[in-house]
Coordinates of C-alpha atoms (C1' of nucleotides) in Angstrom, one line a residue:
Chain A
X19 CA 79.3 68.9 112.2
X20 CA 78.4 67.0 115.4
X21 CA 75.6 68.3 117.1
X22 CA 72.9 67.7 120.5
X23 CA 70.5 70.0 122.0
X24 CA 69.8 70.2 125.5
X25 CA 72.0 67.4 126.5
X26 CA 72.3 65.1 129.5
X27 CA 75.2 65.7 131.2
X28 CA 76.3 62.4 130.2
X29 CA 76.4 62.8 126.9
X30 CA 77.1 66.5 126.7
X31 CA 80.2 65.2 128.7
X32 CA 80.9 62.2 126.1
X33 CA 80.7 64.6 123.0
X34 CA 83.2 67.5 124.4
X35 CA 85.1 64.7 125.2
X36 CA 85.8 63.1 121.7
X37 CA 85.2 66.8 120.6
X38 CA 88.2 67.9 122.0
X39 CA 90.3 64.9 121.9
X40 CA 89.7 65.2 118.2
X41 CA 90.8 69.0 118.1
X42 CA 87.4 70.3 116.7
X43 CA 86.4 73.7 116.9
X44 CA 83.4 73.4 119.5
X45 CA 80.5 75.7 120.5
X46 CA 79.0 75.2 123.7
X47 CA 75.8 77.3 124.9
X48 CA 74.6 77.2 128.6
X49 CA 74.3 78.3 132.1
X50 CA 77.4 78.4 133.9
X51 CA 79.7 80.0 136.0
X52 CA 83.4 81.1 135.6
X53 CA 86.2 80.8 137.6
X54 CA 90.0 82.0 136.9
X55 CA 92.8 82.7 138.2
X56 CA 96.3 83.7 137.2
X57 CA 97.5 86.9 135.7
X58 CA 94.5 88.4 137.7
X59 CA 92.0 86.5 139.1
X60 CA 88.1 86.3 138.8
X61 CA 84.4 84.8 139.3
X62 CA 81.8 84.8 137.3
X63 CA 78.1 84.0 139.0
X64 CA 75.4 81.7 137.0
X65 CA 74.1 83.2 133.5
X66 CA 73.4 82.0 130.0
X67 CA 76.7 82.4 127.8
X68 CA 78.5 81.1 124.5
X69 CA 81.4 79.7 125.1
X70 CA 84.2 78.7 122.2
X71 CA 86.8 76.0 122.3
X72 CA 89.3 76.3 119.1
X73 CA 91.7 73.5 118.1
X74 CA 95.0 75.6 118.6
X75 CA 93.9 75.6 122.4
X76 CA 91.9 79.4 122.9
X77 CA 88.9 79.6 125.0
X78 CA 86.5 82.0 124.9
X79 CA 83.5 82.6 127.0
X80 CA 81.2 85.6 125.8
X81 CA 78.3 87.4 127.5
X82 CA 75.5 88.8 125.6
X83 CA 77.2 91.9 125.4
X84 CA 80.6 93.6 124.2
X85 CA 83.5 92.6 122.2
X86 CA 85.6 91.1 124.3
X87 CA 85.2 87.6 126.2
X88 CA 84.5 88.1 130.0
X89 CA 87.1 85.4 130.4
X90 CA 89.5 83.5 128.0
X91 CA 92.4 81.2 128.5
X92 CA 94.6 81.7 124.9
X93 CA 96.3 80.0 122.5
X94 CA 98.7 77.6 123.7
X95 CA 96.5 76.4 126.2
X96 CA 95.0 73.1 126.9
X97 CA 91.4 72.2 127.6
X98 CA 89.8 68.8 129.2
X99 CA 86.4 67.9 130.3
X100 CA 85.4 66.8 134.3
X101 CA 82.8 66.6 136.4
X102 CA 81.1 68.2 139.7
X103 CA 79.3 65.7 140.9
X104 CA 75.8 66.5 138.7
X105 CA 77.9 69.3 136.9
X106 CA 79.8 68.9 133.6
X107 CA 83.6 71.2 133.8
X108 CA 85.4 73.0 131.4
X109 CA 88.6 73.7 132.9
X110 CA 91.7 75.3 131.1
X111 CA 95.1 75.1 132.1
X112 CA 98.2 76.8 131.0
X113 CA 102.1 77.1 132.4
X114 CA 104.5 80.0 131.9
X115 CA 102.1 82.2 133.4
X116 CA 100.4 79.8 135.3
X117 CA 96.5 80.2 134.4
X118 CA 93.4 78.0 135.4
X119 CA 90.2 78.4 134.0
X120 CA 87.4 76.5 134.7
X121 CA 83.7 76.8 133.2
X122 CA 80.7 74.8 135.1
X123 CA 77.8 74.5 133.3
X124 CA 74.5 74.2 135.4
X125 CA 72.9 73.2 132.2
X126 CA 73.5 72.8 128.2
X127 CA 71.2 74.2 125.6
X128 CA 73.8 72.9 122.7
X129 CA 77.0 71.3 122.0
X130 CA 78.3 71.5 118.7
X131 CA 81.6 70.8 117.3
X132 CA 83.3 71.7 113.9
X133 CA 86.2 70.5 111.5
X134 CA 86.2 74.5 110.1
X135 CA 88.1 73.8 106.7
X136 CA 90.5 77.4 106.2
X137 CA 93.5 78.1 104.4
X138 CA 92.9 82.1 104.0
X139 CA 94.9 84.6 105.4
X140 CA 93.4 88.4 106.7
X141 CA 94.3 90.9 104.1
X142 CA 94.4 94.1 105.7
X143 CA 95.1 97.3 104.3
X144 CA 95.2 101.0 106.1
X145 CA 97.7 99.8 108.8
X146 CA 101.0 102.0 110.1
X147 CA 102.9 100.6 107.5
X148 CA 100.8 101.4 104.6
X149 CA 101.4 104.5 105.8
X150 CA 105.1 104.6 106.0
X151 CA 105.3 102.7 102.3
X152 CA 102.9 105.9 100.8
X153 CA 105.7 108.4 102.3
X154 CA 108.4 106.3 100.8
X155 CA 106.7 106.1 97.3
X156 CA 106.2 110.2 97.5
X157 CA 107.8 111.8 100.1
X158 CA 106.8 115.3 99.0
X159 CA 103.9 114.3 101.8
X160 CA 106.0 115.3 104.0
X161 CA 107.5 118.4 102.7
X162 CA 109.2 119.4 99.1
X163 CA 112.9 117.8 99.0
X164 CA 112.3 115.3 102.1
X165 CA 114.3 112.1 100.4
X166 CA 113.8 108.9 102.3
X167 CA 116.5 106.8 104.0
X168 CA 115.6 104.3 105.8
X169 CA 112.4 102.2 106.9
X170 CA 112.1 101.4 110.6
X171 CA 115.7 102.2 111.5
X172 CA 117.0 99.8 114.3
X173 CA 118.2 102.0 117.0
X174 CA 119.6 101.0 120.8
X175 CA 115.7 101.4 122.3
X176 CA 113.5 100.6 119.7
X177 CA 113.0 101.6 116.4
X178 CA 112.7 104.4 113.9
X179 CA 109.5 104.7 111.7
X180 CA 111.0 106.4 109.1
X181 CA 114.5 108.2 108.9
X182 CA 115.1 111.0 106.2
X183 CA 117.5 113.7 105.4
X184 CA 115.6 117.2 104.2
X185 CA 116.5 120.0 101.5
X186 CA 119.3 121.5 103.4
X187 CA 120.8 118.3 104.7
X188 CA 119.0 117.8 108.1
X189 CA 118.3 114.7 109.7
X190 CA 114.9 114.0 110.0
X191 CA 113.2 111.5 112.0
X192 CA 109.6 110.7 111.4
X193 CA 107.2 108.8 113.8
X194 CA 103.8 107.7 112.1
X195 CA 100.3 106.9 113.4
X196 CA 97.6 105.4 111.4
X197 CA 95.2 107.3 113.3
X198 CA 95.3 110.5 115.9
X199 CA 98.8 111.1 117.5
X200 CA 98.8 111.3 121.6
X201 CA 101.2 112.2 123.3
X202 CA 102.6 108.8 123.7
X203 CA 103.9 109.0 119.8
X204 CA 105.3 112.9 120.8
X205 CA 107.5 110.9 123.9
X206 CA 108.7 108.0 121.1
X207 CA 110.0 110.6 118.8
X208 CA 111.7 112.2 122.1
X209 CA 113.1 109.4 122.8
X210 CA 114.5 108.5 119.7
X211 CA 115.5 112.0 118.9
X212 CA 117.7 112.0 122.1
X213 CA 119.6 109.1 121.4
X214 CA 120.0 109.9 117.5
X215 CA 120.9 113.1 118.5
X216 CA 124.2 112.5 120.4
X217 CA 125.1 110.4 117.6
X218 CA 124.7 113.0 114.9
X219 CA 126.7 116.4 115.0
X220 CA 124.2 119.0 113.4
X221 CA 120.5 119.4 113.9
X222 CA 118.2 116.6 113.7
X223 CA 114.6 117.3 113.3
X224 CA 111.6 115.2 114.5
X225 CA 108.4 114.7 112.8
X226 CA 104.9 113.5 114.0
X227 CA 103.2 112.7 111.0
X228 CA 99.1 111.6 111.2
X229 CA 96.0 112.2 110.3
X230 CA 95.6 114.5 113.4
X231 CA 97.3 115.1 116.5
X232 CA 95.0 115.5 120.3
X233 CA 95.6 119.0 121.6
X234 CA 98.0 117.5 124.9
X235 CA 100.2 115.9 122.2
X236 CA 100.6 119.3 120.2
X237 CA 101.5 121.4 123.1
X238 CA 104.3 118.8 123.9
X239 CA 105.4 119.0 120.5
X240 CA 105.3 122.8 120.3
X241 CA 107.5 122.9 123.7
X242 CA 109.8 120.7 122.6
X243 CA 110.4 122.1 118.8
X244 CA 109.2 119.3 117.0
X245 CA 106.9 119.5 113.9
X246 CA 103.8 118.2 113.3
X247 CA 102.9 117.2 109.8
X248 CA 99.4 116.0 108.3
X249 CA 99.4 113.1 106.1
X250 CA 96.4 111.5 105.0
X251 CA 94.4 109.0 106.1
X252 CA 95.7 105.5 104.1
X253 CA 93.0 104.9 101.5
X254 CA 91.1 101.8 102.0
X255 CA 88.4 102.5 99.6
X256 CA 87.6 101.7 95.8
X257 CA 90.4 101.4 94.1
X258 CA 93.0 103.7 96.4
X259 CA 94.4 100.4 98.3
X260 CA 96.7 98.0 97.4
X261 CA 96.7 94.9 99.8
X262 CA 100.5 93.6 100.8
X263 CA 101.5 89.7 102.5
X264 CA 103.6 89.9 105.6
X265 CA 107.0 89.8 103.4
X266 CA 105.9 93.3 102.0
X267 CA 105.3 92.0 98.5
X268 CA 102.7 93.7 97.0
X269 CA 99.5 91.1 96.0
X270 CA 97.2 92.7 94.2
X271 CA 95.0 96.4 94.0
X272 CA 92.8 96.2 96.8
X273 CA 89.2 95.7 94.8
X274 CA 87.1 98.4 96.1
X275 CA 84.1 97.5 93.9
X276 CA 83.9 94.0 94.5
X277 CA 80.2 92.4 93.7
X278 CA 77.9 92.8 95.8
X279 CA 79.5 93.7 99.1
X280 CA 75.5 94.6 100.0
X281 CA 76.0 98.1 100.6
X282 CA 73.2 101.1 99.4
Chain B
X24 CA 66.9 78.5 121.5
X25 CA 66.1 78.1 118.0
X26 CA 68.2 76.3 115.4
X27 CA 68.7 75.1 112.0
X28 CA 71.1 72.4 110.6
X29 CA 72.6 73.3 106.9
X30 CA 69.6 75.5 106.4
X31 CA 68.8 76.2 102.6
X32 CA 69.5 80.3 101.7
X33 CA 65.6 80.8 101.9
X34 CA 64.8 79.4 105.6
X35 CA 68.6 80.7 106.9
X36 CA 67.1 84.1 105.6
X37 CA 64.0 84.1 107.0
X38 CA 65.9 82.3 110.4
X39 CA 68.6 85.4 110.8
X40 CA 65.5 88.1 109.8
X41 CA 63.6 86.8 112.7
X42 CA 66.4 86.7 115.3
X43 CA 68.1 90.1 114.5
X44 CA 64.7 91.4 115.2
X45 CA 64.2 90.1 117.8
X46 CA 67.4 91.2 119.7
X47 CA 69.0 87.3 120.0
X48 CA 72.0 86.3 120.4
X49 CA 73.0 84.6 117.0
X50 CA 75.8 81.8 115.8
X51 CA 76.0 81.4 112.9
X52 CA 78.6 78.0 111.7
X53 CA 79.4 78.4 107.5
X54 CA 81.9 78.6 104.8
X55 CA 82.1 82.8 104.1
X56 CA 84.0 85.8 103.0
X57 CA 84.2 88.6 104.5
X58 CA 84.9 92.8 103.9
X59 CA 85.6 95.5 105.8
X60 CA 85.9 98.9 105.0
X61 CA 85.9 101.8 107.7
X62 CA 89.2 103.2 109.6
X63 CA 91.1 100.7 107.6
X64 CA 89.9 98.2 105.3
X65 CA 90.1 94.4 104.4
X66 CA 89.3 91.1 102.8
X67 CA 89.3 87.8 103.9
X68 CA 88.8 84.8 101.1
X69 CA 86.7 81.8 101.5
X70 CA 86.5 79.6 104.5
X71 CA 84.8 78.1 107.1
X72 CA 84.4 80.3 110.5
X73 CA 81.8 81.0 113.2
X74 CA 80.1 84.3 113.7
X75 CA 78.4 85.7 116.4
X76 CA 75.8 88.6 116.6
X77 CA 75.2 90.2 119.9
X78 CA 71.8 91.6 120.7
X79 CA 74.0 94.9 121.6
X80 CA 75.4 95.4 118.2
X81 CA 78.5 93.5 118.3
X82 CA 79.5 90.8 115.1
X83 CA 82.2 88.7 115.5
X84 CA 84.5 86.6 112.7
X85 CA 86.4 83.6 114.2
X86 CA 88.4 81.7 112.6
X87 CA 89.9 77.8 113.6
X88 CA 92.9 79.9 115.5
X89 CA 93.5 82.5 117.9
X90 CA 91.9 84.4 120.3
X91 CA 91.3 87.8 118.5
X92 CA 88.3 87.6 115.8
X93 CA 89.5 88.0 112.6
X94 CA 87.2 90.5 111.6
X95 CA 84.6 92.1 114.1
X96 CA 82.1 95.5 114.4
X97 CA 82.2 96.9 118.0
X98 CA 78.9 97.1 120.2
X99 CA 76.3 99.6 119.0
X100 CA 76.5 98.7 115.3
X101 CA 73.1 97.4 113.8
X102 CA 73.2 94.0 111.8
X103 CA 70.7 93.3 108.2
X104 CA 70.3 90.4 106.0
X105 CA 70.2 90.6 102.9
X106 CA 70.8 88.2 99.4
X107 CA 73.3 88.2 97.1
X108 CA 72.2 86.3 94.5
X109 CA 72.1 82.5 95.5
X110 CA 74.3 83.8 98.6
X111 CA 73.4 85.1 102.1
X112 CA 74.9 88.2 103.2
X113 CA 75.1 89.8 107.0
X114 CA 76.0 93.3 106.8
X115 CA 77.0 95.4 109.8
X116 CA 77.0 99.1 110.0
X117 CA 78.0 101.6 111.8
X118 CA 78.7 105.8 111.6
X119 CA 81.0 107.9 113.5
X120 CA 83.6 106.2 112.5
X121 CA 82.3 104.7 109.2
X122 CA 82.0 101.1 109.1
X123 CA 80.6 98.7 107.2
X124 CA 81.5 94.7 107.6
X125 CA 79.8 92.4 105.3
X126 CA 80.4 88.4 105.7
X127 CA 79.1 86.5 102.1
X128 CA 78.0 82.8 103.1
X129 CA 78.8 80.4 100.2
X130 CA 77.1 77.8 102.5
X131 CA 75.4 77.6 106.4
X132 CA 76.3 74.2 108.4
X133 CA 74.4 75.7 111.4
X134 CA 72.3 78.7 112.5
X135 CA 70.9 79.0 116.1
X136 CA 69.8 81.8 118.2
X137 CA 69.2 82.4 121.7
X138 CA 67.9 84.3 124.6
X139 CA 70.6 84.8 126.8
X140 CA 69.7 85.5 130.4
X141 CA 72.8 86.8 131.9
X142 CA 72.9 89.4 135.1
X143 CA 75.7 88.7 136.6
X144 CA 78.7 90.8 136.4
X145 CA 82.9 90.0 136.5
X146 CA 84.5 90.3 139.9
X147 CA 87.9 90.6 139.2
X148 CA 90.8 91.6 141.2
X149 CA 94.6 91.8 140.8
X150 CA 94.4 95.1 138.9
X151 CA 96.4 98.0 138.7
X152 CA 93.6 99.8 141.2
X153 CA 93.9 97.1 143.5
X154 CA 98.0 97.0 143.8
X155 CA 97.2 101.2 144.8
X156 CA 94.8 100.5 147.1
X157 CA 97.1 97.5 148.7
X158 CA 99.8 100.3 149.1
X159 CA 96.8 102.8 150.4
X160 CA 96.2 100.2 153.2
X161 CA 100.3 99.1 153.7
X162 CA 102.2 102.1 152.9
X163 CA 105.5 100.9 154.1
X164 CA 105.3 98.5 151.3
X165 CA 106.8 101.6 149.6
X166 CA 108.7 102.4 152.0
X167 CA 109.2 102.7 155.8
X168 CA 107.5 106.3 156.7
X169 CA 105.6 106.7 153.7
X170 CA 102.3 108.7 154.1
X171 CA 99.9 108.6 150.9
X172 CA 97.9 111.9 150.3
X173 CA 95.7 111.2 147.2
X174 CA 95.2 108.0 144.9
X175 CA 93.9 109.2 141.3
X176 CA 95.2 112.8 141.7
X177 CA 94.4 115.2 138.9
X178 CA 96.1 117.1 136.9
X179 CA 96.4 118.9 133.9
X180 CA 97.0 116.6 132.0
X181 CA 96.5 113.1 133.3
X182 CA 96.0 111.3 136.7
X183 CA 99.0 110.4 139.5
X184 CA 98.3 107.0 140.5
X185 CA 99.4 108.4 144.0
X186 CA 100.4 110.8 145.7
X187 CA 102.2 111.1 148.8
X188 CA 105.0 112.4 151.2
X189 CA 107.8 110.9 152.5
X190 CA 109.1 110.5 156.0
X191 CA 111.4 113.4 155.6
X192 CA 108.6 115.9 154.3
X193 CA 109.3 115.4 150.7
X194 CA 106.6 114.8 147.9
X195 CA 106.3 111.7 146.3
X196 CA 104.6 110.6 143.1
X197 CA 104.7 106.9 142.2
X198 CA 103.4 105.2 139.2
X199 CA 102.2 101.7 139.6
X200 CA 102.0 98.9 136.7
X201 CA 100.0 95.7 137.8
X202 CA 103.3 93.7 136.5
X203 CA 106.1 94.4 134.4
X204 CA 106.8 98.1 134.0
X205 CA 107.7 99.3 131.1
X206 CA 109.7 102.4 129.6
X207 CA 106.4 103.8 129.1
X208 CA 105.7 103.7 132.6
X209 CA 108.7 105.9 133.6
X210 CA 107.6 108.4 130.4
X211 CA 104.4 109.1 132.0
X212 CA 105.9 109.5 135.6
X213 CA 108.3 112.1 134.0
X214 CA 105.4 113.9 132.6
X215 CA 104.2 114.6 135.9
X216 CA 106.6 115.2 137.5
X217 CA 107.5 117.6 135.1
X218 CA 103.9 119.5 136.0
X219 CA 104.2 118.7 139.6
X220 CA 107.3 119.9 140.0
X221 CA 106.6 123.1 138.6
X222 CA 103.9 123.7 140.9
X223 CA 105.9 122.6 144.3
X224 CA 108.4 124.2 145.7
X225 CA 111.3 121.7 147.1
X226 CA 112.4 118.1 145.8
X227 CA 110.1 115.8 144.3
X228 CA 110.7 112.2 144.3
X229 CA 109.2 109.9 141.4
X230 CA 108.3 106.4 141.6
X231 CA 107.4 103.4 139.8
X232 CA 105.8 100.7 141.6
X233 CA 105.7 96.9 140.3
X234 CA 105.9 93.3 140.7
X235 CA 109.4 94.0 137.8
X236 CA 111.1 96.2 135.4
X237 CA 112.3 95.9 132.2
X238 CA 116.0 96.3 131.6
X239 CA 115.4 99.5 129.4
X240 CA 112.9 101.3 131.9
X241 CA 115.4 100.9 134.5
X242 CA 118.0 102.5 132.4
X243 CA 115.9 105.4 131.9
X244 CA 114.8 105.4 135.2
X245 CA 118.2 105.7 136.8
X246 CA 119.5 108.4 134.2
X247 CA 116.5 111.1 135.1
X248 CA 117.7 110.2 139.1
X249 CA 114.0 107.9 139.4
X250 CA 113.7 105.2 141.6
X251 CA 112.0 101.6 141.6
X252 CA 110.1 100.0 144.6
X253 CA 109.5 96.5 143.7
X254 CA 105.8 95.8 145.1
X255 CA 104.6 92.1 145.1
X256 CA 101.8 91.0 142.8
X257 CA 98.6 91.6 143.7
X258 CA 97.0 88.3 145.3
X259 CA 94.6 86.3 143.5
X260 CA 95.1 82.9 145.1
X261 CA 92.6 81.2 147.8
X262 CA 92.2 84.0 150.5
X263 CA 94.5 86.3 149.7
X264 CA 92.5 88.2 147.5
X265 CA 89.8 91.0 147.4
X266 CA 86.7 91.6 145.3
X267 CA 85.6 95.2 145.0
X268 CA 82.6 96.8 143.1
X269 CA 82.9 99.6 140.9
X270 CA 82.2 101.9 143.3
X271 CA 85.3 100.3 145.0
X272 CA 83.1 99.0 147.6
X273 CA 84.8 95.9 149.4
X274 CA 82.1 93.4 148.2
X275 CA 83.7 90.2 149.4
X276 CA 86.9 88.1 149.8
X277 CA 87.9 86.0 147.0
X278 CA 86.8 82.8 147.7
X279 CA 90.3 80.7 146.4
X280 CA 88.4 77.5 147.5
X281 CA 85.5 77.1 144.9
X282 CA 83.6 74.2 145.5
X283 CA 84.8 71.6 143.0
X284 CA 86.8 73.6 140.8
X285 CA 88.3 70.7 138.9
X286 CA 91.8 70.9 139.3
X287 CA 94.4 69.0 141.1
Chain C
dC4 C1' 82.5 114.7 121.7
dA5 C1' 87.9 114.6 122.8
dA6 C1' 91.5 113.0 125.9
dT7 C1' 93.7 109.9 128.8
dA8 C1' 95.3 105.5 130.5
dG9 C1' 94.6 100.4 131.8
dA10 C1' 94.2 95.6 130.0
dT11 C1' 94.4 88.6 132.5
dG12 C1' 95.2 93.1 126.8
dT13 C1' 96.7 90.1 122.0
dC14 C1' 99.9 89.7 118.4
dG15 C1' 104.0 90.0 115.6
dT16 C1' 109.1 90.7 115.4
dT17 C1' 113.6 90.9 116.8
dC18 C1' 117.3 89.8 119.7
Chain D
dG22 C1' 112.2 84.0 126.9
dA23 C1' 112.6 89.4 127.3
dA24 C1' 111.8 93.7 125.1
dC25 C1' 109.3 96.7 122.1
dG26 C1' 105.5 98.6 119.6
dA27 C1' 101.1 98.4 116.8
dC28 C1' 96.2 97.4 117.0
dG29 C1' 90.3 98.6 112.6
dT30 C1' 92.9 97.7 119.5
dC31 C1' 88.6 97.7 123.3
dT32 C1' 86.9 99.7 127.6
dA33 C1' 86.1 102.8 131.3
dT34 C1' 86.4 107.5 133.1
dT35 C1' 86.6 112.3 133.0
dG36 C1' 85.9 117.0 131.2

DNA sequence: CAATAGATGTCGTTC
DNA sequence: GAACGACGTCTATTG
């Protein structure tokens, strides 16, 4: 860890330098003001901000509130260090869009850069997917003598969450959500039912299945004879989860009770 | 700005107690793991990553790539210390949804925490809103004879970016997408048109409005008898562009010739 | 609260 | 690179 409060802008300027010529993770917090332009475009008058330069070329600048950063620049892109006459620059650049953004600083409180050491992967559990795989592994969830067919079925315009033949021999397309269905997921099933269905002689049914459905996407549904079914939320507590990598290979029982995660 | 360099567990303690309290803005620089459980769940293995702790609520993971935290608890959620053992734990709650996000330090290169003064807010233009009110202002950029009625227009169920009538009496909705329109896009136009149509007597044209298409929307969009009207993207270069308030007061031009902006 | 839709969305995947 | 869809999306706005 390199380190200065309160710099000069000379050295302030120095240290982002070699910071960022080294690819270090750096943390800069000061007065500045923002300026982009791209996509969209935007300014950003004087206040106090954090603002985070990573090695793969992401910028961030962050307020003192919200989640997201007022203004980023991100991966991909490439970050140098100028001057304004008494004023140190962060400017951004990136082609393909075509995206400037620049950060002055009126004055540094810290620099700090980082060599952050990190080989571990996210393991998430409770996705879409999840979802999909806990159908597959007991499809009476969806009704008695549903049998599975086939897992995100390539179609012309897009793809099919989950395709299925019922008790009688039906088709049966299924479009999941994680969390509440909107009418958005009601026009996907549409969609896909319409272009299924000129293939297929016979009926085909569709299926919304989620936790819940909002009250626009149910009248849709209802109007255009499609079924809404109720599947549980996917378990992401003690001992109901299992975490899987990106290949779909199952890694281990998601620990529920691991020590002292400081809750109670 | 207060700030400690590889702070022992005791004095990093003490450090983080104070500054939550005191409603700072925290960074925290150390080698963690981290757990989430809440609408889904998660576990992220040892490494090194900064954190941030908004005075508003907000905790933020990041790890050496990307410009999404890896792990994060929205605004409004409240933020404790607390020990594990020899380790230091932040926990973040919140209710409604359920949430909890603990990050376990193994070890702290840095702690700091500031006051962040910070009143300025994002001007930003080239948005959606902006390409409407361009076409409010030029309404032959849709086409010759076109006479807009209502921008925002309410319905049942959902808002008509505008609304207007056409040069032989006809009504016209148009959806507008800042750039690329997608299938979506012509989905949601459908959808009112279906309600609008029901209401009015007479033809009802529907557009989409954007800088581009993709090749699928336009499929769609030719098969229900739609139409396209490419629009330009909205300006954000030197003194093209706009700045509006909230309120959608005109609060300046864009200034596109900030002093000393660093590039070229 | 629920519902709706935009976003400089970002990110992964497939073609 | 274009297209498509998920996201612990987040965020603002409206009833």
């Amino acid at each position: 860890m390199e380190l200065l409060r309160s710099p000069t802008v000379e050295s302030g300027e120095r240290f982002l330098e070699t910071s960022l010529r080294d690819d270090r993770t750096v943390l800069i917090v000061g007065r500045c003001s923002v300026d982009y332009r791209g996509r969209a475009g935007s300014v950003l008058g004087e206040g106090e901000r954090v603002v985070i330069v990573k090695p793969d070329g992401t910028l961030l600048v962050h307020q003192r509130e919200k989640r997201e950063p007022v203004n980023w620049n991100p991966p991909g892109c490439s970050a140098r260090v100028t001057r304004d006459g008494e004023r140190l620059q962060l400017v951004s650049t990136r082609s393909r869009p075509e995206e400037v953004l620049t950060v002055t600083f009126e004055d540094l409180m810290m620099v700090a850069s980082f060599d952050l050491e990190d080989d571990e992967e996210l393991q998430l559990v409770g996705t879409e997917e999840d979802l999909v795989r806990s159908v597959m592994e007991r499809p009476d969830l969806i009704e008695e003598g549903f049998v599975p067919k086939e897992k995100n079925k390539s179609i012309k315009t897009g793809e099919i969450d989950l395709y299925g033949v019922d008790s009688e021999g039906r088709s049966v397309i299924i479009e999941f959500k994680r969390d509440r269905a909107t009418s958005s997921a009601v026009w996907q099933l549409g969609r896909y039912l319409d272009e299924i269905g000129r293939k297929l002689d016979g009926e085909v049914r569709g299926i919304v299945a989620a936790p819940k459905i909002t009250s626009g996407a149910k009248k849709i549904l209802d109007d255009k004879g499609l079924e809404f079914v109720r599947v549980e939320e996917v378990p992401t507590r003690a001992g109901e989860g299992v975490v899987y990598d990106k290949g779909q290979r199952r890694i281990r029982e998601f620990d529920g009770d691991r020590k002292g995660d400081g809750r109670g």
